[in-house]
Amino acid sequence: MTGGRNFSRAPRNAVGNTTVLMAALAVGSCWSGIVHGADPDSQIETLMARMTVEEKVGQLNLLNDELRPAKSSINPEANRRQAEELLKEIRAGRVGALFNGVGVAGGLRAQRAAVEESRLKIPLLFGADVIHGLRTVFPIPLAEAASFEPELAEKTARAAAVEATAVGVHWTFAPMVDVARDQRWGRVCEGAGEDVYLGKLFAAARVRGFQGTSLTAENALLATPKHFAAYGAVAAGLDYNSVDISEQSLREIHFPPFQAAFEAGALSTMSAFNDINGVPASASPYLMTQVLRGEWGFRGFVVSDYTADKELILHGYAQDDQDATRLAILAGVDMSMQSGLYSAHLAKLVGEGAVPTATLDAAVRRVLRVKKALGLFDNPYRSLDPARERRDVATPEHRRLAHAAALRSVVLLKNDKQVLPLPKTARIALIGPFGEDHANLHGPWTLFAEASEAISLQDGLARAAGGAATIETVKGSDIDAPLPGGIDAAVAAARSADVVLLAIGESERMSGEAQSRTEIVVPPAQQALAEAVAATGKPVVVLLRTGRALALHGAVRDASAILVAWFLGSETGSAVADVIFGDFNPSGRLPVSFPFESGQQPYYYNHKSTGRPYRAGGAKEYTARYRETGNNALYPFGHGIGYAAFQYGVTRLSDSNLPWNGEVTVAARITNTGRVDGEEVAQLYIHDRVASVTRPVRELKGFRKVRVPAGSSEEVTFKLTRQDLQFIGTDGQWRAEPGLFDIWIAPSSAAGDPVPLQLLPGS
Ligand code: NOJ
């Protein structure tokens, strides 16, 4: 907690039977009172008194920005209109916000129509999907999570905010904070992976980065943690599918990253597409009214996901457009994205009394308060400065940050016989569809960047080697289909090289929205290429491009080295080259478990034990395993190596008893037994042996990334209190229970030996 800031009202965050105040932290003192204060704001109230019902509804209408539309669309076509028609609507006060347009000139045109040509002169809010950068593209969020450095994500979010606000955007539809435990789901790439603890840290860091220290600043970008809620839990990893989930999982796994984001100051959120336990999230009073506003005291506004209100009809939950409008607004969706439903039906519903005026007014107040918090009433032309548009986009400083972020995001899974790093004099065969490729460097969700500005693997390697290495680049295969003669050419190149760099994996379009996969594997044509190249006997280093964890097979799994290179953004090639040639020692760790087989999904390290747990190497019959594979991971959550080697000393406790209101220190000594300095991510896990609700086999509760010089040791320490041992009980409340726990400090979720800790009873 930081002093001098206002707190919102008290939600329940119970520990045992004690209800504690969970302080929702506002960013920046000048506006915190506006949004979080209980007192009505006189400027807003004066405005509200002058507004017609239609003008109020206008504030709740978010439409695609037709004045400066993005080059590529990320949503299905719906309710589009011409630019002139949109301007007319703005002048008439029928639009409150625009999205997915960039450019100062277009933004000025739209904002002038609102503040100079409309009756009430209420400024527009400009939103956009700025997910992992604008013109400078940073690694996909999943990749950044692999850094285990939330402060890195805060910096890249800040840089993205600087660029977005330089081109007339006030509001980003990010961060995605959905916990993703099923790698078939394409949107895994947009979040922080499978773990709730890591998810919370990255959610908060990204909000801090986007919003900065004061929301009124020219370069502050309003954040939207999304998709509320449990979108990551869609059945079978199928995008948009239903979610059937326990209250415990919701509150313990899926809600906490949202809470962390709101505590970091986020003032909007997006209602999800999916239904939960039979009620669509975008019509759920439980989610938006009871939990979000009631329990957590959220005072920002809720925007529907794209046409999610209209989709209530196809969910089979609303009869027609009017019914969908009514259900969405009554449940707590303040702003409707693109469907036009509120615009078409809300005024009538209020007129008929089907929607109380107070409900409409509350939604409008929330939107106006956030506009005011952003400083738009004082300066409607904020973030519309042509000088900043020229100066603050694609800067060398942002490129340097993109390079650093890419370096810190790659994860080295294996490195047999220390095949890496390569000498710069090596004869390299760069084989695979991603060697020269420019089209798949950025990753999904880059609406405003130029693919040609990103550095390909080939260019990065050639530049880093400075002419010393011989690099022969052969495509060998297309992403999804064989190339005539491709394998022969690749095999010939491999034969005349010292080492093969095999650049294979997923295209940009294979992850992201609506890109669920049944088989999370390297596409067959590329797998065939890998088998043929490996048969030459040359050492193979896999450079794996992917937006999710994959099940690696055959020659890919058996390669000498595997480097998970995700989608790294603008500086892909230069960063990968620095790792390959040893100019950077990789330090990333997996934020998602790589399973043996696709059919293990949903797979996550913090699963329950079951009554018949399978243990690797143990009994196979009548245990929780598949015929084809044990239910563990090929590379588990938290795994990753570098060019150093680390040994963990035993996990030590300052006391084997933890008093109810006390704390213990957990420590371990980590020794770098390698020949180079390196960074290690020491991870703190717990396991509650017996509880009133079955508990996961392990849960991450902390980590430290430490630099350890070659031949030296570092002591890592953590404090553990009862709060770290809490879980959601059958009553839906946080509780801790006395008893025995296992505690590890370990290099991954599947390594290390635990020590016992006793939580003593107390009150
Ligand atoms: C749909 C996606 O689910 C959401 O994440 C995105 O922000 C909107 N489209 C707007 O483009």
CSV table of N, CA, C and O in Angstrom, one decimal, residues 50-121:
chain,number,residue,atom,x,y,z
A,50,ARG,N,-28.5,18.1,-17.5
A,50,ARG,CA,-28.9,18.7,-18.8
A,50,ARG,C,-29.1,17.6,-19.9
A,50,ARG,O,-29.5,17.9,-21.0
A,51,MET,N,-28.7,16.4,-19.6
A,51,MET,CA,-28.7,15.4,-20.7
A,51,MET,C,-30.1,14.8,-20.9
A,51,MET,O,-30.8,14.5,-20.0
A,52,THR,N,-30.4,14.6,-22.2
A,52,THR,CA,-31.6,13.9,-22.5
A,52,THR,C,-31.3,12.4,-22.3
A,52,THR,O,-30.1,12.0,-22.3
A,53,VAL,N,-32.3,11.6,-22.3
A,53,VAL,CA,-32.1,10.1,-22.2
A,53,VAL,C,-31.3,9.6,-23.4
A,53,VAL,O,-30.3,8.8,-23.3
A,54,GLU,N,-31.5,10.2,-24.6
A,54,GLU,CA,-30.8,9.8,-25.8
A,54,GLU,C,-29.3,10.2,-25.6
A,54,GLU,O,-28.4,9.4,-26.0
A,55,GLU,N,-29.0,11.3,-25.1
A,55,GLU,CA,-27.6,11.7,-24.9
A,55,GLU,C,-26.9,10.8,-23.8
A,55,GLU,O,-25.8,10.5,-24.0
A,56,LYS,N,-27.7,10.5,-22.8
A,56,LYS,CA,-27.1,9.5,-21.9
A,56,LYS,C,-26.8,8.2,-22.5
A,56,LYS,O,-25.7,7.7,-22.4
A,57,VAL,N,-27.7,7.7,-23.3
A,57,VAL,CA,-27.4,6.4,-24.0
A,57,VAL,C,-26.2,6.6,-24.9
A,57,VAL,O,-25.4,5.7,-25.0
A,58,GLY,N,-26.1,7.7,-25.5
A,58,GLY,CA,-25.0,8.0,-26.4
A,58,GLY,C,-23.6,7.7,-25.7
A,58,GLY,O,-22.7,7.2,-26.3
A,59,GLN,N,-23.5,8.1,-24.5
A,59,GLN,CA,-22.3,7.9,-23.7
A,59,GLN,C,-21.9,6.4,-23.5
A,59,GLN,O,-20.8,6.1,-23.2
A,60,LEU,N,-22.9,5.6,-23.7
A,60,LEU,CA,-22.7,4.2,-23.5
A,60,LEU,C,-22.5,3.4,-24.8
A,60,LEU,O,-22.5,2.2,-24.8
A,61,ASN,N,-22.4,4.2,-25.9
A,61,ASN,CA,-22.2,3.6,-27.2
A,61,ASN,C,-20.8,3.7,-27.7
A,61,ASN,O,-20.3,4.7,-28.0
A,62,LEU,N,-20.2,2.5,-27.9
A,62,LEU,CA,-18.8,2.5,-28.3
A,62,LEU,C,-18.8,1.9,-29.8
A,62,LEU,O,-19.3,0.8,-30.0
A,63,LEU,N,-18.3,2.6,-30.7
A,63,LEU,CA,-18.3,2.2,-32.1
A,63,LEU,C,-16.9,2.1,-32.7
A,63,LEU,O,-16.0,2.9,-32.3
A,64,ASN,N,-16.8,1.3,-33.7
A,64,ASN,CA,-15.5,1.2,-34.5
A,64,ASN,C,-15.2,2.6,-35.0
A,64,ASN,O,-16.0,3.3,-35.6
A,65,ASP,N,-13.9,2.9,-35.0
A,65,ASP,CA,-13.5,4.3,-35.4
A,65,ASP,C,-13.3,4.2,-36.9
A,65,ASP,O,-12.3,3.8,-37.5
A,66,GLU,N,-14.3,4.7,-37.6
A,66,GLU,CA,-14.3,4.7,-39.1
A,66,GLU,C,-13.5,5.8,-39.7
A,66,GLU,O,-13.3,5.9,-40.9
A,67,LEU,N,-13.2,6.8,-38.9
A,67,LEU,CA,-12.4,7.9,-39.4
A,67,LEU,C,-10.9,7.6,-39.6
A,67,LEU,O,-10.2,8.2,-40.3
A,68,ARG,N,-10.4,6.6,-38.8
A,68,ARG,CA,-9.0,6.3,-38.9
A,68,ARG,C,-8.9,4.8,-38.6
A,68,ARG,O,-8.2,4.4,-37.7
A,69,PRO,N,-9.6,3.9,-39.4
A,69,PRO,CA,-9.7,2.5,-39.0
A,69,PRO,C,-8.3,1.8,-39.1
A,69,PRO,O,-7.5,2.2,-39.9
A,70,ALA,N,-8.2,0.8,-38.3
A,70,ALA,CA,-7.0,0.0,-38.4
A,70,ALA,C,-6.9,-0.7,-39.7
A,70,ALA,O,-7.9,-1.0,-40.3
A,71,LYS,N,-5.6,-1.0,-40.1
A,71,LYS,CA,-5.5,-1.7,-41.4
A,71,LYS,C,-6.1,-3.1,-41.5
A,71,LYS,O,-6.7,-3.4,-42.4
A,72,SER,N,-5.9,-3.8,-40.4
A,72,SER,CA,-6.5,-5.1,-40.4
A,72,SER,C,-7.6,-5.2,-39.3
A,72,SER,O,-7.5,-4.5,-38.3
A,73,SER,N,-8.6,-6.0,-39.6
A,73,SER,CA,-9.6,-6.1,-38.6
A,73,SER,C,-9.4,-7.3,-37.7
A,73,SER,O,-8.9,-8.3,-38.2
A,74,ILE,N,-9.8,-7.2,-36.5
A,74,ILE,CA,-9.6,-8.3,-35.6
A,74,ILE,C,-10.9,-8.8,-35.1
A,74,ILE,O,-11.0,-9.8,-34.4
A,75,ASN,N,-12.0,-8.3,-35.6
A,75,ASN,CA,-13.3,-8.7,-35.2
A,75,ASN,C,-14.2,-8.9,-36.5
A,75,ASN,O,-13.9,-8.4,-37.5
A,76,PRO,N,-15.2,-9.8,-36.3
A,76,PRO,CA,-16.1,-9.9,-37.5
A,76,PRO,C,-16.8,-8.6,-37.8
A,76,PRO,O,-17.0,-7.8,-36.9
A,77,GLU,N,-17.2,-8.4,-39.1
A,77,GLU,CA,-17.9,-7.2,-39.5
A,77,GLU,C,-19.2,-7.2,-38.8
A,77,GLU,O,-20.0,-8.2,-38.7
A,78,ALA,N,-19.6,-6.0,-38.2
A,78,ALA,CA,-20.9,-5.8,-37.6
A,78,ALA,C,-21.2,-4.4,-37.5
A,78,ALA,O,-20.3,-3.6,-37.1
A,79,ASN,N,-22.3,-4.0,-37.9
A,79,ASN,CA,-22.8,-2.6,-37.7
A,79,ASN,C,-21.9,-1.5,-38.1
A,79,ASN,O,-21.7,-0.5,-37.4
A,80,ARG,N,-21.2,-1.7,-39.3
A,80,ARG,CA,-20.2,-0.7,-39.7
A,80,ARG,C,-21.0,0.4,-40.4
A,80,ARG,O,-22.1,0.3,-40.8
A,81,ARG,N,-20.3,1.6,-40.5
A,81,ARG,CA,-20.9,2.7,-41.2
A,81,ARG,C,-19.8,3.6,-41.8
A,81,ARG,O,-18.6,3.3,-41.6
A,82,GLN,N,-20.2,4.5,-42.6
A,82,GLN,CA,-19.2,5.4,-43.3
A,82,GLN,C,-18.8,6.5,-42.3
A,82,GLN,O,-19.5,6.8,-41.3
A,83,ALA,N,-17.6,7.0,-42.6
A,83,ALA,CA,-17.0,8.0,-41.7
A,83,ALA,C,-17.9,9.2,-41.5
A,83,ALA,O,-18.1,9.7,-40.4
A,84,GLU,N,-18.5,9.7,-42.6
A,84,GLU,CA,-19.4,10.9,-42.5
A,84,GLU,C,-20.6,10.6,-41.6
A,84,GLU,O,-21.1,11.5,-40.8
A,85,GLU,N,-21.1,9.4,-41.8
A,85,GLU,CA,-22.3,9.0,-41.0
A,85,GLU,C,-21.9,9.0,-39.5
A,85,GLU,O,-22.7,9.4,-38.6
A,86,LEU,N,-20.7,8.5,-39.2
A,86,LEU,CA,-20.3,8.4,-37.8
A,86,LEU,C,-20.1,9.8,-37.2
A,86,LEU,O,-20.5,10.1,-36.1
A,87,LEU,N,-19.6,10.7,-38.1
A,87,LEU,CA,-19.4,12.1,-37.6
A,87,LEU,C,-20.8,12.7,-37.2
A,87,LEU,O,-20.9,13.4,-36.2
A,88,LYS,N,-21.8,12.4,-38.0
A,88,LYS,CA,-23.1,12.9,-37.8
A,88,LYS,C,-23.6,12.4,-36.4
A,88,LYS,O,-24.2,13.1,-35.6
A,89,GLU,N,-23.4,11.1,-36.2
A,89,GLU,CA,-23.8,10.5,-34.9
A,89,GLU,C,-23.1,11.2,-33.7
A,89,GLU,O,-23.7,11.4,-32.7
A,90,ILE,N,-21.8,11.4,-33.9
A,90,ILE,CA,-21.1,12.1,-32.8
A,90,ILE,C,-21.6,13.5,-32.5
A,90,ILE,O,-21.9,13.8,-31.4
A,91,ARG,N,-21.9,14.2,-33.6
A,91,ARG,CA,-22.4,15.6,-33.4
A,91,ARG,C,-23.8,15.5,-32.7
A,91,ARG,O,-24.1,16.4,-31.9
A,92,ALA,N,-24.5,14.4,-33.0
A,92,ALA,CA,-25.9,14.3,-32.4
A,92,ALA,C,-25.8,13.8,-30.9
A,92,ALA,O,-26.8,13.6,-30.3
A,93,GLY,N,-24.6,13.5,-30.4
A,93,GLY,CA,-24.4,13.0,-29.1
A,93,GLY,C,-24.8,11.6,-28.9
A,93,GLY,O,-25.2,11.1,-27.9
A,94,ARG,N,-24.7,10.8,-30.0
A,94,ARG,CA,-25.2,9.4,-30.0
A,94,ARG,C,-24.0,8.4,-29.9
A,94,ARG,O,-24.2,7.2,-29.9
A,95,VAL,N,-22.8,9.0,-29.7
A,95,VAL,CA,-21.6,8.1,-29.6
A,95,VAL,C,-20.8,8.6,-28.4
A,95,VAL,O,-20.5,9.8,-28.4
A,96,GLY,N,-20.3,7.7,-27.6
A,96,GLY,CA,-19.5,8.2,-26.4
A,96,GLY,C,-18.0,7.8,-26.6
A,96,GLY,O,-17.2,8.4,-25.9
A,97,ALA,N,-17.7,6.8,-27.4
A,97,ALA,CA,-16.4,6.4,-27.5
A,97,ALA,C,-16.2,5.7,-28.8
A,97,ALA,O,-17.1,5.1,-29.4
A,98,LEU,N,-14.9,5.7,-29.3
A,98,LEU,CA,-14.6,5.0,-30.6
A,98,LEU,C,-13.4,4.1,-30.3
A,98,LEU,O,-12.6,4.3,-29.4
A,99,PHE,N,-13.3,3.0,-31.1
A,99,PHE,CA,-12.2,2.1,-30.9
A,99,PHE,C,-11.5,1.7,-32.2
A,99,PHE,O,-12.1,1.7,-33.2
A,100,ASN,N,-10.2,1.3,-32.0
A,100,ASN,CA,-9.4,0.7,-33.0
A,100,ASN,C,-9.1,1.6,-34.2
A,100,ASN,O,-9.0,1.2,-35.3
A,101,GLY,N,-9.0,2.9,-33.8
A,101,GLY,CA,-8.5,3.9,-34.8
A,101,GLY,C,-7.2,4.5,-34.2
A,101,GLY,O,-7.2,4.7,-33.0
A,102,VAL,N,-6.2,4.8,-35.1
A,102,VAL,CA,-5.1,5.6,-34.6
A,102,VAL,C,-4.8,6.7,-35.6
A,102,VAL,O,-5.1,6.6,-36.7
A,103,GLY,N,-4.1,7.7,-35.1
A,103,GLY,CA,-3.8,8.9,-35.9
A,103,GLY,C,-4.3,10.2,-35.3
A,103,GLY,O,-5.5,10.2,-35.0
A,104,VAL,N,-3.4,11.1,-35.2
A,104,VAL,CA,-3.9,12.4,-34.5
A,104,VAL,C,-4.9,13.2,-35.4
A,104,VAL,O,-5.9,13.7,-34.9
A,105,ALA,N,-4.6,13.2,-36.7
A,105,ALA,CA,-5.5,14.0,-37.6
A,105,ALA,C,-7.0,13.5,-37.5
A,105,ALA,O,-7.9,14.2,-37.2
A,106,GLY,N,-7.1,12.1,-37.6
A,106,GLY,CA,-8.5,11.6,-37.5
A,106,GLY,C,-9.1,11.7,-36.1
A,106,GLY,O,-10.3,12.0,-36.0
A,107,GLY,N,-8.2,11.6,-35.1
A,107,GLY,CA,-8.7,11.8,-33.7
A,107,GLY,C,-9.2,13.2,-33.5
A,107,GLY,O,-10.2,13.4,-32.9
A,108,LEU,N,-8.4,14.2,-34.0
A,108,LEU,CA,-8.8,15.6,-33.9
A,108,LEU,C,-10.2,15.8,-34.5
A,108,LEU,O,-11.1,16.5,-34.0
A,109,ARG,N,-10.3,15.2,-35.7
A,109,ARG,CA,-11.6,15.4,-36.4
A,109,ARG,C,-12.8,14.9,-35.6
A,109,ARG,O,-13.8,15.6,-35.5
A,110,ALA,N,-12.6,13.7,-35.1
A,110,ALA,CA,-13.7,13.1,-34.3
A,110,ALA,C,-13.9,13.9,-33.0
A,110,ALA,O,-15.1,14.2,-32.7
A,111,GLN,N,-12.8,14.3,-32.3
A,111,GLN,CA,-13.0,14.9,-31.1
A,111,GLN,C,-13.6,16.3,-31.2
A,111,GLN,O,-14.4,16.8,-30.4
A,112,ARG,N,-13.2,17.0,-32.3
A,112,ARG,CA,-13.9,18.3,-32.6
A,112,ARG,C,-15.4,18.2,-32.8
A,112,ARG,O,-16.1,19.0,-32.3
A,113,ALA,N,-15.7,17.1,-33.5
A,113,ALA,CA,-17.2,16.9,-33.7
A,113,ALA,C,-17.9,16.8,-32.4
A,113,ALA,O,-19.0,17.3,-32.2
A,114,ALA,N,-17.2,16.1,-31.4
A,114,ALA,CA,-17.8,15.9,-30.1
A,114,ALA,C,-17.8,17.2,-29.3
A,114,ALA,O,-18.8,17.6,-28.7
A,115,VAL,N,-16.7,17.9,-29.2
A,115,VAL,CA,-16.6,18.9,-28.2
A,115,VAL,C,-16.8,20.3,-28.8
A,115,VAL,O,-16.9,21.3,-28.0
A,116,GLU,N,-16.9,20.4,-30.1
A,116,GLU,CA,-17.2,21.7,-30.7
A,116,GLU,C,-18.5,21.7,-31.4
A,116,GLU,O,-19.1,22.8,-31.6
A,117,GLU,N,-19.0,20.6,-31.8
A,117,GLU,CA,-20.2,20.6,-32.7
A,117,GLU,C,-21.4,19.8,-32.1
A,117,GLU,O,-22.4,19.7,-32.7
A,118,SER,N,-21.2,19.2,-30.9
A,118,SER,CA,-22.4,18.6,-30.3
A,118,SER,C,-23.0,19.5,-29.2
A,118,SER,O,-22.3,20.4,-28.7
A,119,ARG,N,-24.2,19.2,-28.8
A,119,ARG,CA,-24.9,20.1,-27.9
A,119,ARG,C,-24.2,20.2,-26.5
A,119,ARG,O,-23.9,21.3,-26.0
A,120,LEU,N,-23.8,19.0,-26.0
A,120,LEU,CA,-23.2,19.1,-24.6
A,120,LEU,C,-21.7,19.0,-24.6
A,120,LEU,O,-21.1,19.1,-23.5
A,121,LYS,N,-21.1,18.9,-25.7
A,121,LYS,CA,-19.6,19.0,-25.8
A,121,LYS,C,-18.9,18.0,-24.9
A,121,LYS,O,-17.9,18.3,-24.3
